[in-house]
Short mmCIF file of C-alpha atoms and ligand atoms in Angstrom, two decimals:
data_model
loop_
_atom_site.label_atom_id
_atom_site.label_comp_id
_atom_site.label_asym_id
_atom_site.label_seq_id
_atom_site.Cartn_x
_atom_site.Cartn_y
_atom_site.Cartn_z
CA MET A 966 151.03 319.60 85.20
CA ASN A 967 153.22 319.85 82.09
CA LEU A 968 155.09 316.74 81.04
CA ILE A 969 157.54 315.42 78.51
CA LEU A 970 156.98 311.74 77.73
CA ILE A 971 159.96 309.63 76.68
CA ALA A 972 159.75 305.97 75.71
CA PRO A 973 161.33 303.30 73.53
CA PRO A 974 159.18 301.48 70.96
CA ALA A 975 156.42 299.29 72.44
CA ALA A 976 156.72 300.74 75.94
CA GLY A 977 153.01 301.55 76.07
CA LYS A 978 153.43 305.27 75.47
CA GLY A 979 150.11 305.71 73.68
CA THR A 980 148.15 304.01 76.44
CA PHE A 981 149.96 305.97 79.12
CA ALA A 982 149.33 309.28 77.35
CA SER A 983 145.63 308.57 76.95
CA ARG A 984 145.34 307.70 80.66
CA LEU A 985 146.94 311.07 81.46
CA THR A 986 144.48 312.77 79.15
CA LYS A 987 141.49 311.07 80.75
CA GLU A 988 142.46 311.26 84.41
CA PHE A 989 144.31 314.56 84.56
CA GLY A 990 142.76 316.40 81.63
CA LEU A 991 146.14 316.94 80.00
CA VAL A 992 146.32 317.76 76.31
CA SER A 993 148.56 315.35 74.42
CA ILE A 994 150.78 316.92 71.79
CA SER A 995 152.76 314.77 69.38
CA ALA A 996 154.87 316.03 66.50
CA GLY A 997 153.64 313.23 64.24
CA GLU A 998 150.02 314.08 64.85
CA LEU A 999 150.61 317.80 64.30
CA LEU A 1000 152.20 316.98 60.95
CA ARG A 1001 149.34 314.68 59.94
CA ASN A 1002 146.69 317.23 60.90
CA ILE A 1003 148.40 320.30 59.54
CA ASP A 1004 146.14 322.75 57.68
CA PRO A 1005 147.38 322.54 54.05
CA GLU A 1006 146.13 326.09 53.42
CA THR A 1007 148.62 327.71 55.79
CA GLU A 1008 152.16 328.70 54.75
CA LEU A 1009 153.64 326.08 57.10
CA GLY A 1010 151.13 323.51 55.86
CA LYS A 1011 152.12 324.07 52.25
CA GLN A 1012 155.82 323.64 53.04
CA VAL A 1013 155.20 320.42 54.95
CA ARG A 1014 152.98 318.88 52.26
CA GLN A 1015 155.58 319.71 49.59
CA LEU A 1016 158.32 317.96 51.54
CA GLN A 1017 156.11 314.95 52.21
CA ALA A 1018 155.19 314.72 48.53
CA LYS A 1019 158.90 314.51 47.74
CA ARG A 1020 159.31 311.99 50.60
CA GLU A 1021 161.77 314.29 52.30
CA LEU A 1022 162.24 314.66 56.03
CA VAL A 1023 160.49 317.58 57.64
CA PRO A 1024 163.29 319.73 59.11
CA ASP A 1025 163.49 320.49 62.82
CA GLU A 1026 162.71 324.20 62.40
CA LEU A 1027 159.32 323.32 60.98
CA ILE A 1028 158.51 320.79 63.69
CA ASN A 1029 159.67 323.17 66.39
CA GLY A 1030 157.51 325.88 64.84
CA LEU A 1031 154.46 323.60 64.88
CA ILE A 1032 155.04 322.70 68.54
CA LYS A 1033 155.40 326.35 69.44
CA GLU A 1034 152.20 327.25 67.62
CA ARG A 1035 150.36 324.41 69.40
CA LEU A 1036 151.66 325.48 72.81
CA SER A 1037 150.39 329.01 72.16
CA LYS A 1038 146.78 327.83 72.25
CA ASP A 1039 144.59 328.31 75.30
CA ASP A 1040 143.56 324.68 75.78
CA ILE A 1041 146.99 323.75 77.16
CA LYS A 1042 146.42 325.83 80.28
CA ASN A 1043 145.28 322.80 82.30
CA GLY A 1044 148.46 320.99 81.42
CA PHE A 1045 150.00 319.20 78.49
CA ILE A 1046 152.10 316.22 77.50
CA LEU A 1047 154.78 316.53 74.87
CA ASP A 1048 154.45 313.00 73.55
CA GLY A 1049 157.70 311.77 72.04
CA TYR A 1050 159.14 315.25 71.65
CA PRO A 1051 161.95 316.30 72.14
CA ARG A 1052 163.27 313.16 70.48
CA TYR A 1053 166.96 314.14 70.53
CA MET A 1054 169.20 316.74 72.08
CA ALA A 1055 168.88 319.40 69.35
CA GLN A 1056 165.13 319.46 69.98
CA VAL A 1057 165.71 319.89 73.72
CA ASP A 1058 167.29 323.27 73.01
CA ALA A 1059 164.28 324.25 70.92
CA VAL A 1060 161.89 323.19 73.68
CA ASN A 1061 163.80 325.19 76.26
CA GLU A 1062 163.62 328.25 74.06
CA THR A 1063 159.90 327.83 73.28
CA ILE A 1064 158.95 327.22 76.89
CA LYS A 1065 160.85 330.31 77.96
CA GLU A 1066 159.34 332.50 75.25
CA LEU A 1067 155.80 331.41 76.05
CA GLY A 1068 156.30 331.72 79.81
CA LEU A 1069 155.60 328.02 80.41
CA THR A 1070 157.35 325.44 82.58
CA ILE A 1071 157.93 321.71 82.33
CA ASP A 1072 157.27 319.92 85.63
CA TYR A 1073 158.56 316.45 84.83
CA ALA A 1074 160.02 314.34 82.10
CA VAL A 1075 158.58 310.82 82.34
CA LEU A 1076 160.59 307.85 81.09
CA LEU A 1077 158.82 304.54 80.45
CA ASN A 1078 161.41 301.82 80.91
CA VAL A 1079 160.84 298.53 79.15
CA ASP A 1080 163.18 295.56 78.61
CA TYR A 1081 164.25 294.81 75.07
CA GLU A 1082 162.76 291.30 75.21
CA THR A 1083 159.40 292.47 76.56
CA ALA A 1084 159.10 295.22 73.95
CA LEU A 1085 160.08 292.80 71.18
CA LYS A 1086 157.40 290.33 72.26
CA ARG A 1087 154.79 293.09 72.29
CA THR A 1088 155.79 294.13 68.79
CA LEU A 1089 155.97 290.69 67.23
CA GLY A 1090 152.72 289.57 68.87
CA ARG A 1091 150.74 292.61 67.79
CA VAL A 1092 147.75 291.86 65.58
CA ILE A 1093 145.01 294.17 64.50
CA CYS A 1094 141.43 293.77 63.29
CA PRO A 1095 141.27 295.15 59.73
CA ASN A 1096 137.65 296.09 60.33
CA CYS A 1097 137.37 297.81 63.73
CA LYS A 1098 141.14 298.44 64.20
CA ARG A 1099 141.08 296.88 67.68
CA THR A 1100 144.55 295.59 68.58
CA TYR A 1101 145.38 292.31 70.24
CA ASN A 1102 148.55 290.54 71.24
CA LYS A 1103 149.04 286.84 70.70
CA LEU A 1104 152.41 286.58 72.53
CA THR A 1105 152.13 288.60 75.75
CA GLY A 1106 148.89 287.18 77.14
CA VAL A 1107 147.50 290.72 77.47
CA CYS A 1108 144.57 291.45 75.10
CA LYS A 1109 144.64 287.94 73.67
CA PRO A 1110 141.76 287.24 71.26
CA ILE A 1111 139.24 284.65 72.54
CA ASN A 1112 139.46 282.63 69.34
CA GLU A 1113 142.93 282.36 67.93
CA ASN A 1114 143.65 285.07 65.35
CA MET A 1115 140.02 286.27 65.17
CA CYS A 1116 138.55 289.60 66.28
CA ASP A 1117 136.29 289.13 69.34
CA ASP A 1118 133.85 291.71 68.02
CA CYS A 1119 133.87 291.19 64.25
CA ASN A 1120 134.85 287.51 64.05
CA ILE A 1121 137.19 288.15 61.13
CA GLU A 1122 140.85 287.27 60.82
CA LEU A 1123 143.42 289.52 62.48
CA THR A 1124 146.38 290.86 60.54
CA THR A 1125 149.87 292.12 61.40
CA ARG A 1126 151.41 295.44 60.47
CA GLY A 1127 154.09 295.12 57.81
CA ASP A 1128 156.77 296.87 59.87
CA ASP A 1129 156.26 294.73 62.98
CA ASN A 1130 159.27 292.51 62.37
CA GLU A 1131 162.34 291.89 64.49
CA GLU A 1132 164.70 293.76 62.19
CA SER A 1133 162.76 297.02 62.15
CA PHE A 1134 162.06 296.73 65.87
CA LYS A 1135 165.78 296.29 66.61
CA LYS A 1136 166.61 299.28 64.47
CA GLY A 1137 164.01 301.43 66.21
CA PHE A 1138 165.14 300.36 69.67
CA GLU A 1139 168.79 301.04 68.88
CA THR A 1140 167.98 304.45 67.43
CA TYR A 1141 166.06 305.23 70.59
CA GLN A 1142 169.01 304.25 72.77
CA LYS A 1143 171.42 306.27 70.72
CA ILE A 1144 169.51 309.51 70.19
CA THR A 1145 166.64 309.64 72.70
CA LEU A 1146 168.13 308.20 75.90
CA PRO A 1147 170.50 311.20 76.16
CA VAL A 1148 167.35 313.36 76.40
CA ALA A 1149 166.26 311.35 79.46
CA GLU A 1150 169.77 311.69 80.93
CA TYR A 1151 169.57 315.44 80.46
CA TYR A 1152 166.34 315.70 82.47
CA LYS A 1153 167.71 313.30 85.07
CA LYS A 1154 170.66 315.62 85.69
CA LYS A 1155 168.21 318.46 86.14
CA GLY A 1156 166.31 316.42 88.75
CA MET A 1157 163.17 316.39 86.61
CA LEU A 1158 163.05 312.75 85.51
CA ILE A 1159 160.47 310.26 86.72
CA GLU A 1160 161.37 306.71 85.71
CA LEU A 1161 158.58 304.16 85.51
CA ASN A 1162 158.66 300.42 85.02
CA SER A 1163 156.64 299.67 81.92
CA ASN A 1164 157.28 295.91 81.72
CA ASN A 1165 154.02 295.03 83.44
CA ASP A 1166 150.49 296.12 82.69
CA ALA A 1167 149.41 299.69 82.05
CA ASP A 1168 147.58 299.99 85.40
CA TYR A 1169 150.78 299.22 87.26
CA THR A 1170 152.72 301.88 85.35
CA PHE A 1171 150.02 304.46 85.89
CA SER A 1172 149.69 303.89 89.64
CA GLU A 1173 153.47 304.08 89.97
CA PHE A 1174 153.31 307.44 88.21
CA LYS A 1175 150.56 308.73 90.47
CA SER A 1176 152.42 307.79 93.63
CA LYS A 1177 155.60 309.45 92.35
CA VAL A 1178 153.87 312.75 91.63
CA GLY A 1179 151.84 312.51 94.84
CA LYS A 1180 148.36 312.25 93.25
ZN1 ZN B 2601 137.10 293.90 64.87
#
């Protein structure tokens, strides 16, 4: 099964992708991760590191090239997830081209739907243990620490991430609606879109997915 995973911020995309990896053996491919793990000795790697050093955006051609290279590897034969890619319509064209060239197919695009308010609460309530990196949420009631603001395992104070504020969340959510939702619409028109309700817990979302794909 080959999937494209589309989600707004704080929709539980990471959790969902790791469930797919564990239960279906799918390989998760994200553009961000490919960029972080790029081999700096390769030609592509050198170009990317240079751009990052200058704090410039990595152009689409490079990202598309990385995705294509990743999809050429043998370990994707059991299925893969394109996690958060394509992010906007120009990348959809690149995916279509790559898939065709490599003789692959996409079975479904999966959209995790979450309400603005729910996603905001998840973002603003997110706290992390600086020691073991375990994450908690003090607003949603899911993964609440036993003692307020302390890590259950390490018993040290939890901290927030600097960009977890309402302003940056709002900006991210609006950008998603403007540039990424059209990608979901595109796959919907092609009859490939599976829409899931991601306002509840991760188990609920995952079982809804399994029933929709008949697993
Ligand atoms: Zn900890």
